[in-house]
XYZ file of N, CA and C in Angstrom:
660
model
N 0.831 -1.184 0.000
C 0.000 0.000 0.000
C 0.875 1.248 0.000
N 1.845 1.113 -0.950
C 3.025 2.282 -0.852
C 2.580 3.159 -1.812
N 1.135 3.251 -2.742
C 0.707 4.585 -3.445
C 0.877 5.869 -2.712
N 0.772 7.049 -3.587
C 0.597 8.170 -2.592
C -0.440 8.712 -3.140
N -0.938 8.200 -3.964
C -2.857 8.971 -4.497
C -3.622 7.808 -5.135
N -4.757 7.985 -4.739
C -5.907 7.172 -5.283
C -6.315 6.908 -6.831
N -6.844 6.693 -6.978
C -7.827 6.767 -8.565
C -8.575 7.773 -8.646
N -8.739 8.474 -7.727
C -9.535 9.709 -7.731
C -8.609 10.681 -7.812
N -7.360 10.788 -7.648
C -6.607 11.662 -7.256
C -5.960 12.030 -5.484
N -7.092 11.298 -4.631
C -6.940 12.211 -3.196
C -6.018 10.742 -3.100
N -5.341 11.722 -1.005
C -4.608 10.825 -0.563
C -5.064 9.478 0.253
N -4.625 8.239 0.040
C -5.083 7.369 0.435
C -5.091 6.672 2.002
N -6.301 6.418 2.747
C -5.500 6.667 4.198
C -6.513 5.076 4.396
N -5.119 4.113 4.590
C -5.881 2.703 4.955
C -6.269 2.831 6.563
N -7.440 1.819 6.510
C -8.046 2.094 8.162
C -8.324 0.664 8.489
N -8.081 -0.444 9.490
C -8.006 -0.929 9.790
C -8.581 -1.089 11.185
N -9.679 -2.026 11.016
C -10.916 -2.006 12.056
C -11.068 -3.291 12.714
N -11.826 -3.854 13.881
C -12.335 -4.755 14.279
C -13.618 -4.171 14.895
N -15.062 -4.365 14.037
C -16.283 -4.299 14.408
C -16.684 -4.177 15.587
N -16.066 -4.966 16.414
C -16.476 -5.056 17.739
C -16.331 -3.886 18.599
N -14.888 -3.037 18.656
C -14.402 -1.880 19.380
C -15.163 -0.772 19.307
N -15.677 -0.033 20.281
C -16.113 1.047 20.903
C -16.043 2.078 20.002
N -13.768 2.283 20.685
C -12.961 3.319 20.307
C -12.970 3.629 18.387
N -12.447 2.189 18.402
C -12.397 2.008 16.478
C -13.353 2.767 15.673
N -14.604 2.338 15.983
C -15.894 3.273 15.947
C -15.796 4.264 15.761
N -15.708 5.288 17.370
C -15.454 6.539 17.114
C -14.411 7.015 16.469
N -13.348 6.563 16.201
C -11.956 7.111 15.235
C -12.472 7.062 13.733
N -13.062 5.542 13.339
C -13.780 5.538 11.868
C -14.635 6.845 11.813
N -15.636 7.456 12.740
C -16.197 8.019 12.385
C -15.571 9.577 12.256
N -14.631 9.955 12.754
C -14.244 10.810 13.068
C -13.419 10.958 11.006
N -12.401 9.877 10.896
C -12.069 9.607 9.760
C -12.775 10.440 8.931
N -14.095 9.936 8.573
C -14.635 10.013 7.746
C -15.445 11.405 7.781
N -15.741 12.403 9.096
C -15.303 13.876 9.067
C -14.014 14.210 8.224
N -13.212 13.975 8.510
C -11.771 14.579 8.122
C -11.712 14.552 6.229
N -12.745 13.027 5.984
C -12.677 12.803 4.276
C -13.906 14.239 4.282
N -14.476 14.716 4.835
C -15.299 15.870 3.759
C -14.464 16.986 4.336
N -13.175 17.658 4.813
C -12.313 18.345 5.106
C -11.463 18.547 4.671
N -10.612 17.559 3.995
C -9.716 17.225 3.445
C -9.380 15.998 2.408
N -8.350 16.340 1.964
C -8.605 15.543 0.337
C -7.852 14.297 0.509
N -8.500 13.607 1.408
C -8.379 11.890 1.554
C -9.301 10.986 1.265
N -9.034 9.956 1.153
C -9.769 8.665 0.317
C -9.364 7.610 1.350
N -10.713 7.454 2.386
C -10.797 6.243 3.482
C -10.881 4.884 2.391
N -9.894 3.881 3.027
C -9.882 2.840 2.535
C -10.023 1.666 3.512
N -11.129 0.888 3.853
C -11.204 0.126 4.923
C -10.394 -1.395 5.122
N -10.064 -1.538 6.183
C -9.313 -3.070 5.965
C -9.714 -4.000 7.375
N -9.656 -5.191 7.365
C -9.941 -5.951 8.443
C -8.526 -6.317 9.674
N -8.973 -5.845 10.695
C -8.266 -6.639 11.962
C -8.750 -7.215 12.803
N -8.740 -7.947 13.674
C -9.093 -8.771 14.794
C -8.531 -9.141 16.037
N -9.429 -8.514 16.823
C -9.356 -8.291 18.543
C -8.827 -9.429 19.156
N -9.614 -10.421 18.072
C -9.588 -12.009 18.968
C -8.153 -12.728 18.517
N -7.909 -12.182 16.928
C -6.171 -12.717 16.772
C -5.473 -11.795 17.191
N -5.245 -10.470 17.774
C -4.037 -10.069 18.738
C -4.307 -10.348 19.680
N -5.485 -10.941 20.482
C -5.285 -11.378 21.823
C -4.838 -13.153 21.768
N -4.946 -14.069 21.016
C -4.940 -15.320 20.495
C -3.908 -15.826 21.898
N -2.674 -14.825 21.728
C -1.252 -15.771 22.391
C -1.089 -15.130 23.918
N -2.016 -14.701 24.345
C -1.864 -13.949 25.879
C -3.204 -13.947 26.203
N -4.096 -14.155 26.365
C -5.474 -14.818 27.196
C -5.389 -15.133 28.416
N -3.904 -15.439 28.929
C -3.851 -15.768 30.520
C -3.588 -14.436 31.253
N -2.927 -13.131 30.130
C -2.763 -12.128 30.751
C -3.809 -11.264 30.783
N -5.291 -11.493 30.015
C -5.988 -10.642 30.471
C -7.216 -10.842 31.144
N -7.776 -9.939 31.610
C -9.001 -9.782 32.504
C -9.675 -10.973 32.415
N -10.334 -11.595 33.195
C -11.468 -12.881 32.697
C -12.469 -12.137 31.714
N -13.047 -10.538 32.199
C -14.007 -10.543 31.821
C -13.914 -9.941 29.521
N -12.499 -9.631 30.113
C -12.025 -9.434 28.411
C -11.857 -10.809 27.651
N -11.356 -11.669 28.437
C -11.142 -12.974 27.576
C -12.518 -13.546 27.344
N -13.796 -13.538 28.612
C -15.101 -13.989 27.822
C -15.487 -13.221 26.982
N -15.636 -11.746 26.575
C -15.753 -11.005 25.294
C -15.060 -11.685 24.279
N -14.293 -11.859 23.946
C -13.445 -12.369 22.654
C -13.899 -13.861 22.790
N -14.123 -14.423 23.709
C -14.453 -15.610 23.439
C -15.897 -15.625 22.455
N -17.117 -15.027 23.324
C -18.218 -15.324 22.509
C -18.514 -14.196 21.628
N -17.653 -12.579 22.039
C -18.350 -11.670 20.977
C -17.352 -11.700 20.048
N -15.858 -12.143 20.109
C -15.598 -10.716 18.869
C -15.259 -11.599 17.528
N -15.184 -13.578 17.375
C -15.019 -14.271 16.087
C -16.696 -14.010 15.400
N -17.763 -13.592 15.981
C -18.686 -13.624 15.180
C -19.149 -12.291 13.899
N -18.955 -11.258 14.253
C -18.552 -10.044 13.447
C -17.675 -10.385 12.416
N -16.388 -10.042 12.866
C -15.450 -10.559 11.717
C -15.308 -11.292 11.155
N -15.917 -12.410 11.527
C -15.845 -13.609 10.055
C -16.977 -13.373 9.147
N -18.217 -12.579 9.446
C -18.686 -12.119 8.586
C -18.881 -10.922 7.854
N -17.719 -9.985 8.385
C -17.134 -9.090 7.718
C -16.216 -9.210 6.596
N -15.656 -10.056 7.165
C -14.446 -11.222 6.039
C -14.827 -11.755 5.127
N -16.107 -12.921 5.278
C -16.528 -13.278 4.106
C -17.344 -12.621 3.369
N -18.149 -11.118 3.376
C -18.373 -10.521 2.998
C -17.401 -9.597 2.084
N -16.522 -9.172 2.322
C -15.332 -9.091 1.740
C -14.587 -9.707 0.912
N -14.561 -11.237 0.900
C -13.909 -12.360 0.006
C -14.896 -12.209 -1.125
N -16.077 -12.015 -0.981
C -17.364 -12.673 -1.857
C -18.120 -11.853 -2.257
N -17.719 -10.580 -2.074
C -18.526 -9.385 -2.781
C -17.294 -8.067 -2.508
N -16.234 -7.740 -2.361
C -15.446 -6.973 -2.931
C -14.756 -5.944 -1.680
N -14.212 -5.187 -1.646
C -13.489 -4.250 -1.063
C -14.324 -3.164 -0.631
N -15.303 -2.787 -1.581
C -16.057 -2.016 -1.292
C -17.412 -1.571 -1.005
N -17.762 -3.238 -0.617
C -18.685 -3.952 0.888
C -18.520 -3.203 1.952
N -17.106 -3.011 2.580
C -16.387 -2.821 3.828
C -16.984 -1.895 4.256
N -16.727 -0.655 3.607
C -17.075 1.030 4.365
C -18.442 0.622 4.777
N -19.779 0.410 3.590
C -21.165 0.367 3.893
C -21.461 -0.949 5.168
N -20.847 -2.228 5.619
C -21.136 -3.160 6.129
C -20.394 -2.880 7.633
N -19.598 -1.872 7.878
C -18.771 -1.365 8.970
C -19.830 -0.477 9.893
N -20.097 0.331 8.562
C -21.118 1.295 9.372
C -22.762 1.010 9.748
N -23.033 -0.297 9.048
C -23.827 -0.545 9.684
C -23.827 -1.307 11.008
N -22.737 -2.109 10.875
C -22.672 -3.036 11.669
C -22.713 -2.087 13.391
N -21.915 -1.011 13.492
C -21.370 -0.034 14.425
C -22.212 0.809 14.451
N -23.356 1.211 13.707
C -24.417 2.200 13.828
C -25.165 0.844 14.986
N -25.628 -0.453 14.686
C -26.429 -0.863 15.515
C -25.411 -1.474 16.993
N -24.629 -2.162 17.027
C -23.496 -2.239 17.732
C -23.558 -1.334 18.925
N -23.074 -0.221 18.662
C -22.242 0.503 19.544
C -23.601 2.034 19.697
N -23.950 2.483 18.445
C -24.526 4.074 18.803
C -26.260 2.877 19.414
N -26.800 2.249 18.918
C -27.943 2.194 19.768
C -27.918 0.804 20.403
N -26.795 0.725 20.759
C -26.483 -0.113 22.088
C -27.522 -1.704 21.929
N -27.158 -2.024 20.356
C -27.605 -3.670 20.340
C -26.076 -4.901 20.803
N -25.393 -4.418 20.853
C -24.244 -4.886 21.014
C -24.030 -6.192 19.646
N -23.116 -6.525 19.842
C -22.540 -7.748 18.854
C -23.413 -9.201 18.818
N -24.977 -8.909 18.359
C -25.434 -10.119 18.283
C -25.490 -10.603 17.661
N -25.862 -11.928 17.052
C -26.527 -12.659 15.631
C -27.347 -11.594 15.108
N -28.122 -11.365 15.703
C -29.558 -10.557 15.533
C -29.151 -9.151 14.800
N -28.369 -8.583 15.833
C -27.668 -7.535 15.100
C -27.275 -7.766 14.101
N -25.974 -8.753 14.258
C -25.069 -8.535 12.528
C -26.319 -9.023 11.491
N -27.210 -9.708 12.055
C -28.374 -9.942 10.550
C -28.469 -9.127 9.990
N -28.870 -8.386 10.899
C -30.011 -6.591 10.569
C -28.836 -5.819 9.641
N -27.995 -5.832 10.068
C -27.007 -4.845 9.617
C -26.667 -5.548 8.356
N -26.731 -6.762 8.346
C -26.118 -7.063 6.607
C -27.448 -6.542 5.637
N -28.633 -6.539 6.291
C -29.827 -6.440 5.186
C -29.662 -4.925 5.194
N -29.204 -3.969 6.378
C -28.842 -2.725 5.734
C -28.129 -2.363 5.280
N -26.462 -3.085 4.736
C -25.958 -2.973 3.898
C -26.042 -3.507 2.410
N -27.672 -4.652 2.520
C -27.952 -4.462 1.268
C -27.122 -5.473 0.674
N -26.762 -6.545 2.076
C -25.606 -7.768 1.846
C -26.796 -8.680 1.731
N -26.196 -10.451 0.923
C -27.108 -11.354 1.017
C -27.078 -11.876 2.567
N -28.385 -12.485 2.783
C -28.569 -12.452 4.359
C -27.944 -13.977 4.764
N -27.489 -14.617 3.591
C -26.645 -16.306 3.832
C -25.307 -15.581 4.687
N -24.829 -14.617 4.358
C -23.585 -13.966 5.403
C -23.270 -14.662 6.440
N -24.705 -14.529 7.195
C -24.733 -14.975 8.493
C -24.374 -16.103 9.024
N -24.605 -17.277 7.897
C -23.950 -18.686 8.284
C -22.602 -18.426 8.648
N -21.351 -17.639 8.302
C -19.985 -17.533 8.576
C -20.015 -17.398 10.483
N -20.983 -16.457 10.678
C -20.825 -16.008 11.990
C -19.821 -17.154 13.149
N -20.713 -18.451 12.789
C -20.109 -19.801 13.461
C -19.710 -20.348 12.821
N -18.939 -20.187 12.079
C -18.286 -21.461 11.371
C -17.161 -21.374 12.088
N -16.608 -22.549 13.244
C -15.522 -22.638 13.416
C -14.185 -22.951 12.347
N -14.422 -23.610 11.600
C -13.457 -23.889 10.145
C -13.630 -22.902 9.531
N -13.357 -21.540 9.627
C -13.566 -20.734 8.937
C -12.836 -20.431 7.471
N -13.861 -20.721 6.428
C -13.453 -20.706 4.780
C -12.375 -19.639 4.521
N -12.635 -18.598 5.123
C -11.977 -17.287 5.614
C -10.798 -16.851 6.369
N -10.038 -18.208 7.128
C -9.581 -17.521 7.866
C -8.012 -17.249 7.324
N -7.585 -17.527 6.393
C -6.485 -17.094 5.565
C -5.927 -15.638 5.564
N -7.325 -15.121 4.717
C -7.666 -13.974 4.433
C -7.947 -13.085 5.826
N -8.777 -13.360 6.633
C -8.531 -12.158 7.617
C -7.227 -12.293 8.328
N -6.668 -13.681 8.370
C -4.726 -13.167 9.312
C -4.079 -12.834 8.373
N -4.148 -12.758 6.802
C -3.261 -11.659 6.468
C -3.513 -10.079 6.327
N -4.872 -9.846 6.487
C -5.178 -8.640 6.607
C -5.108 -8.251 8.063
N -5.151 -8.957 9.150
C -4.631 -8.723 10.437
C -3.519 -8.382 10.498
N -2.499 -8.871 10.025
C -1.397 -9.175 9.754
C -0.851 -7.670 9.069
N -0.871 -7.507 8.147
C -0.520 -6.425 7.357
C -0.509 -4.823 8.162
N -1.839 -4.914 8.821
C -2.214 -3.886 9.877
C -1.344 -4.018 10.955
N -0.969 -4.762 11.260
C -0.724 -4.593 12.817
C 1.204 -4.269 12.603
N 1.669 -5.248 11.494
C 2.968 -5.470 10.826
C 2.852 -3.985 11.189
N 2.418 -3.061 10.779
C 3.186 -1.319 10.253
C 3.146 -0.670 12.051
N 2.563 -0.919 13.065
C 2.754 -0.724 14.071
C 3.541 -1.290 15.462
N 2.968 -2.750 15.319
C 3.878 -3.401 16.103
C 2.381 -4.287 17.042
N 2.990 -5.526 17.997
C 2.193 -6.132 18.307
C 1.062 -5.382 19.538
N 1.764 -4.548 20.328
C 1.643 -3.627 21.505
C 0.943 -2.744 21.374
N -0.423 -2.890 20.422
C -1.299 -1.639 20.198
C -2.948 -2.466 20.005
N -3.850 -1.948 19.704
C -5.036 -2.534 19.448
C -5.738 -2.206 18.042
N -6.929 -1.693 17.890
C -7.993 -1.301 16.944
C -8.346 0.493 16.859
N -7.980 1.179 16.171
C -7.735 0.819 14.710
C -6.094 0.907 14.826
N -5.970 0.565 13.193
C -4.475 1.132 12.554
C -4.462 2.417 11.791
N -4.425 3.193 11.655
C -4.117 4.195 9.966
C -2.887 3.894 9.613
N -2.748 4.176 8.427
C -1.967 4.058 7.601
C -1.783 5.294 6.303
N -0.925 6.105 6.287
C -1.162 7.335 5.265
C 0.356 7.245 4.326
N 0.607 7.433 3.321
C 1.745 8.150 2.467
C 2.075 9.489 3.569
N 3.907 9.206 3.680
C 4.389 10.345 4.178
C 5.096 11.189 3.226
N 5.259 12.458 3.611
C 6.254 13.294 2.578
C 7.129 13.029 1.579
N 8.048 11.715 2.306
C 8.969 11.385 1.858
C 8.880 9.726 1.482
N 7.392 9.538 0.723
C 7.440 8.212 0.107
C 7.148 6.747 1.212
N 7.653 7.171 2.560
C 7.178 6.082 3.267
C 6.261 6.346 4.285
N 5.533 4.933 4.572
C 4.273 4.784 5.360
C 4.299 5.806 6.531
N 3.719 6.583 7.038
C 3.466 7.027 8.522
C 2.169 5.798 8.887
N 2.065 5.458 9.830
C 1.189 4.361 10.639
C 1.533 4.193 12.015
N -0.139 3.907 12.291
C -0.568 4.807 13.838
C -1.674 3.820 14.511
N -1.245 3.484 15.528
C -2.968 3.475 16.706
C -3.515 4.463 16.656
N -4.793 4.554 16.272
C -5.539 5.385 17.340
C -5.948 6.492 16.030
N -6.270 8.070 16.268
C -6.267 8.516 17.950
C -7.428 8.027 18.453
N -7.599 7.339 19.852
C -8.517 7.423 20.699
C -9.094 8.942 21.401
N -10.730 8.608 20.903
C -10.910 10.414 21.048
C -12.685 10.076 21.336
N -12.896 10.624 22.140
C -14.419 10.817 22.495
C -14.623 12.495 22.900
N -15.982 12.627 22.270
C -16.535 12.370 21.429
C -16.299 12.227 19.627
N -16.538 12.001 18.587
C -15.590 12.070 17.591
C -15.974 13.681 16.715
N -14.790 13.821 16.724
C -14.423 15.633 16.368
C -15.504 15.703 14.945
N -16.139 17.233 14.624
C -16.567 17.269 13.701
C -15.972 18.101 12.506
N -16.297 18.860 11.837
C -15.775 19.816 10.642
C -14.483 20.354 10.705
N -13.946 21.430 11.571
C -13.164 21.937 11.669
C -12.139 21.452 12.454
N -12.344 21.090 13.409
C -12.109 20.363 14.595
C -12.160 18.846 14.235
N -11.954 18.471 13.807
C -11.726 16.961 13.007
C -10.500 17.321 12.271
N -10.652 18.262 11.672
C -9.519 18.634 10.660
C -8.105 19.102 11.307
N -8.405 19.768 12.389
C -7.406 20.006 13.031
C -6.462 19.030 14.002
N -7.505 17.895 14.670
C -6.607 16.851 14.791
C -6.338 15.880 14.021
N -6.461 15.939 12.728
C -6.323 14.996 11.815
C -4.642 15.304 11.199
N -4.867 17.436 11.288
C -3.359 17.813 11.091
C -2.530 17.357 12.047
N -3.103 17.442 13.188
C -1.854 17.535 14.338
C -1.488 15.695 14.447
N -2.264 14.727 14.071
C -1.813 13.467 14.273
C -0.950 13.281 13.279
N -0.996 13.922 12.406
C 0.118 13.854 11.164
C 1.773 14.117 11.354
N 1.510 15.583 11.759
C 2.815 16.546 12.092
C 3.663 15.497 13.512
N 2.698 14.628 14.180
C 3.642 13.903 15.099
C 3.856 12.631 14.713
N 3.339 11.982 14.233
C 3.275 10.373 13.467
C 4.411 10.824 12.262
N 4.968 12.028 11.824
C 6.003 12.256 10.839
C 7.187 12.319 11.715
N 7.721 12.725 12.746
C 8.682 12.828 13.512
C 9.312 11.703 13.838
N 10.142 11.361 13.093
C 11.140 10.418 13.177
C 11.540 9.748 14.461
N 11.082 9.045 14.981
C 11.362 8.639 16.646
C 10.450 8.521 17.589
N 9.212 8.981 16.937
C 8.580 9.429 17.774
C 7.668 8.692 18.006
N 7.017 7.943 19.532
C 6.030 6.698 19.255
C 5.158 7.058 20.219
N 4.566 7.711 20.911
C 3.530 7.658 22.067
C 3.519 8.976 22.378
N 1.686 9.469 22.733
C 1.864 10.644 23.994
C 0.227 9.506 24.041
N 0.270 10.254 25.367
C -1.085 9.515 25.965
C -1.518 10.064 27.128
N -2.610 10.393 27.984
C -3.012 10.785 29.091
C -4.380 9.384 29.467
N -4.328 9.625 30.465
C -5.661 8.643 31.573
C -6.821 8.916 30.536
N -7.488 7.571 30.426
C -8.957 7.818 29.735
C -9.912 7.958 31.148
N -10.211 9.153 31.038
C -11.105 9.558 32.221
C -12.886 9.337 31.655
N -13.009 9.139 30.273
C -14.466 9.006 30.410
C -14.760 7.496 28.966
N -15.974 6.692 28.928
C -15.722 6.311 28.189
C -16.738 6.608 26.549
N -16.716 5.677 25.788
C -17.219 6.089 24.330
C -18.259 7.286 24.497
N -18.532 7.969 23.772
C -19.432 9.172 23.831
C -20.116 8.975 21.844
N -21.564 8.369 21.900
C -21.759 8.298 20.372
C -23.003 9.055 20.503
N -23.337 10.270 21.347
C -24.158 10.994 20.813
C -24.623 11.712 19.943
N -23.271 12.123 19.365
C -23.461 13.038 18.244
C -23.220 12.095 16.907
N -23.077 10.613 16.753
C -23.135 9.921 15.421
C -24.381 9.250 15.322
């Protein structure tokens, strides 16, 4: 993904999601402020909560390891095979539905949900068989797109990735930003500059403060 412009002309900014996350959510949405601000071209890609947690399960919370146990392989494998079997540009429309019912009106990650949400993306509703398929037809394809995402950051981060063309021909790629509520017009634009101007600084890998409050999706 070493282009530095689209087919449209704008700059190309890969985004790298797992359905399930809160935060991811609000950053996608925020993203996609910044695309009517500025002359970028969101490009969506798949990651998974449940393969960076795969090899450390003893180190986390019980109550995080039962999340990934029963919520977070059912989303993504039918995000995935939606993706294998109808194209690249499934993703954006099948993300936002999935996370409009998900997360802003608090259905959380059900069967029920991801149904609803494939018939509002206008997906065939067989999707849904992937949800459980433990042998997943798929699972090739989402660990190298896991894979690819996480490769440009490192193992020590979560959901999302960006990924942008820097000045000088190579990748800038980033966690985050983690940001509640998600910024709008102007103010989208402005931290969209400022995550840039520091993700370019040669050396430079972290600022962070206490998350004192959590997701805020009132205004999406």
């Amino acid at each position: 993904m070493s282009e530095t412009a689209t087919a449209s002309g704008k700059t190309p900014v890969d985004f790298w999601f797992d359905p399930l996350c809160p935060w991811a959510w609000m950053t996608s949405r925020w993203v996609l402020e910044v695309e009517k601000v500025r002359d970028i071209e969101v490009r969506w890609h798949i990651m998974s909560l449940a393969v960076l947690n795969e090899d450390k399960l003893d180190q986390l919370p019980e109550e995080y390891r039962e999340m990934l146990a029963t919520q977070a392989w059912k989303p993504v494998r039918v995000v995935t095979a939606a993706w294998q079997k109808h194209g690249a540009e499934v993703l954006g429309p099948l993300y936002t539905a999935l996370g409009t019912r998900f997360h802003n009106r608090g259905e959380g990650a059900t069967t029920e949900a991801i149904a609803e949400a494939l018939e509002d993306a206008g997906l065939p509703a067989e999707l849904i068989d992937y949800a459980d398929q433990e042998d997943f037809e798929f699972e090739a394809e989402l660990r190298a797109s896991h894979k690819e995402g996480i490769d440009q950051v490192g193992q020590e981060v979560g959901t999302p990735v960006i990924a942008v063309p820097g000045a000088d021909g190579e990748q800038l790629a980033f966690f985050g930003p983690v940001v509640t509520p998600a910024p709008k017009g102007e103010e989208a634009a402005k931290l969209w500059d400022g995550t840039l101007a520091v993700a370019s600084v040669p050396g430079f890998f972290e600022i962070k403060r206490t998350r004192t409050q959590g997701p805020d999706f009132s205004n999406l």
